[in-house]
């Protein structure tokens, strides 16, 4: 059976998966699949789920916040800030949802902080203008 090697890489993780038979992911153009012998390819993966199958027939699901995929000479490299991997679709979906909610909350915290900073800057500029200070 034709296989390829999958390299899953993040800032804190590296997983080598030998004897991979297929990979299914999505980019801006939609879903795509990769089999052994595929031509050279590079794409930016969309936020969400991908999956790969090993030679023994097991499927593994990957959740990640987007990433870069590069395939060359039966070596598939997937680079992302972080990723989750699991054989259970329900568990990985829940993990992805939790990751999305956590990132959403962090983004809202940053937006709130920037809004307060902007309001404080305008307040100080207004006070300087009222007191005849120079900008």
Coordinates of C-alpha atoms in Angstrom, one line a residue:
X1 CA 0.0 0.0 0.0
X2 CA 1.3 3.5 -0.9
X3 CA 1.9 5.7 2.2
X4 CA 3.5 9.0 3.1
X5 CA 4.9 10.5 6.3
X6 CA 3.0 13.2 8.1
X7 CA 4.9 15.8 10.2
X8 CA 2.6 17.6 12.6
X9 CA 4.4 20.7 14.0
X10 CA 3.5 23.5 16.4
X11 CA 5.4 25.8 18.6
X12 CA 5.4 23.2 21.4
X13 CA 4.7 19.9 19.7
X14 CA 6.0 17.6 17.0
X15 CA 4.3 14.4 16.0
X16 CA 5.7 12.1 13.3
X17 CA 3.0 9.8 11.7
X18 CA 4.5 7.2 9.4
X19 CA 2.4 5.0 7.1
X20 CA -0.3 7.7 6.4
X21 CA -2.5 6.7 3.5
X22 CA -4.7 9.8 3.1
X23 CA -5.2 13.4 4.4
X24 CA -8.3 15.5 4.1
X25 CA -8.2 19.2 4.8
X26 CA -9.7 22.5 3.7
X27 CA -8.3 25.8 2.5
X28 CA -9.9 29.0 1.1
X29 CA -10.8 27.1 -2.1
X30 CA -12.6 24.3 -0.2
X31 CA -11.9 20.7 0.8
X32 CA -9.1 18.6 -0.7
X33 CA -7.5 15.2 -0.3
X34 CA -3.9 14.0 -0.5
X35 CA -2.7 10.5 -1.3
X36 CA 0.8 9.1 -1.6
X37 CA 2.5 10.3 -4.7
X38 CA 0.6 13.6 -4.8
X39 CA 2.4 16.4 -6.6
X40 CA 4.2 19.1 -4.7
X41 CA 1.7 21.3 -3.0
X42 CA 1.5 24.2 -0.5
X43 CA -1.5 25.9 0.9
X44 CA -2.8 27.8 3.9
X45 CA -5.3 25.7 5.9
X46 CA -8.5 27.1 7.2
X47 CA -9.4 27.1 10.9
X48 CA -11.1 23.9 11.8
X49 CA -10.9 20.2 11.4
X50 CA -8.8 18.0 9.2
X51 CA -8.4 14.2 9.2
X52 CA -5.9 11.6 8.2
X53 CA -5.9 7.8 7.9
X54 CA -3.1 5.4 8.7
X55 CA -2.2 2.2 7.0
X56 CA -4.2 0.1 9.6
X57 CA -7.4 2.0 8.6
X58 CA -7.7 4.2 11.7
X59 CA -8.9 7.8 11.2
X60 CA -7.4 10.6 13.3
X61 CA -8.9 14.1 13.6
X62 CA -7.0 17.3 13.9
X63 CA -8.2 20.6 15.2
X64 CA -6.1 23.7 14.7
X65 CA -6.4 27.5 14.3
X66 CA -5.3 27.4 10.7
X67 CA -1.8 26.5 9.4
X68 CA 0.5 25.9 6.5
X69 CA 0.5 22.6 4.7
X70 CA 3.4 21.5 2.4
X71 CA 3.7 18.2 0.6
X72 CA 6.8 17.1 -1.2
X73 CA 8.3 13.7 -2.0
X74 CA 5.7 11.8 0.1
X75 CA 6.4 14.0 3.1
X76 CA 3.4 16.1 4.4
X77 CA 4.3 18.9 6.7
X78 CA 1.5 20.6 8.7
X79 CA 2.6 23.7 10.7
X80 CA 0.2 25.5 13.1
X81 CA 0.4 27.5 16.2
X82 CA -1.1 24.5 18.0
X83 CA -3.1 21.5 17.2
X84 CA -5.3 18.8 18.9
X85 CA -5.3 15.2 17.7
X86 CA -7.8 12.5 18.6
X87 CA -9.5 9.4 17.1
X88 CA -12.9 10.5 18.6
X89 CA -14.7 13.0 16.3
X90 CA -17.0 14.1 19.1
X91 CA -14.2 14.7 21.6
X92 CA -12.1 16.6 19.0
X93 CA -15.1 18.7 18.0
X94 CA -15.7 19.7 21.6
X95 CA -12.0 20.5 21.9
X96 CA -12.2 22.7 18.9
X97 CA -15.3 24.5 20.2
X98 CA -13.6 25.1 23.5
X99 CA -10.5 26.4 21.7
X100 CA -12.7 28.7 19.7
X101 CA -14.5 30.0 22.7
X102 CA -11.2 30.6 24.6
X103 CA -9.8 32.5 21.7
X104 CA -13.0 34.5 21.3
X105 CA -12.8 35.5 25.0
X106 CA -9.2 36.5 24.7
X107 CA -9.9 38.6 21.7
X108 CA -12.8 40.3 23.5
X109 CA -10.5 41.1 26.4
X110 CA -8.0 42.6 24.1
X111 CA -10.7 44.7 22.4
X112 CA -12.0 45.9 25.7
X113 CA -8.5 46.9 26.9
X114 CA -7.8 48.8 23.6
X115 CA -11.2 50.5 23.9
X116 CA -10.4 51.7 27.5
X117 CA -6.9 52.8 26.4
X118 CA -8.4 54.8 23.5
X119 CA -11.0 56.4 25.8
X120 CA -8.3 57.4 28.3
X121 CA -6.2 58.9 25.6
X122 CA -9.1 61.0 24.3
X123 CA -10.0 62.1 27.8
X124 CA -6.4 63.3 28.4
X125 CA -6.2 65.0 25.1
X126 CA -9.5 66.8 25.8
X127 CA -8.2 67.9 29.3
X128 CA -5.0 69.2 27.7
X129 CA -6.9 71.1 25.1
X130 CA -9.3 72.6 27.8
X131 CA -6.4 73.7 30.0
X132 CA -4.6 75.4 27.1
X133 CA -1.9 72.8 26.9
X134 CA -0.1 72.0 23.7
X135 CA -0.6 68.7 21.9

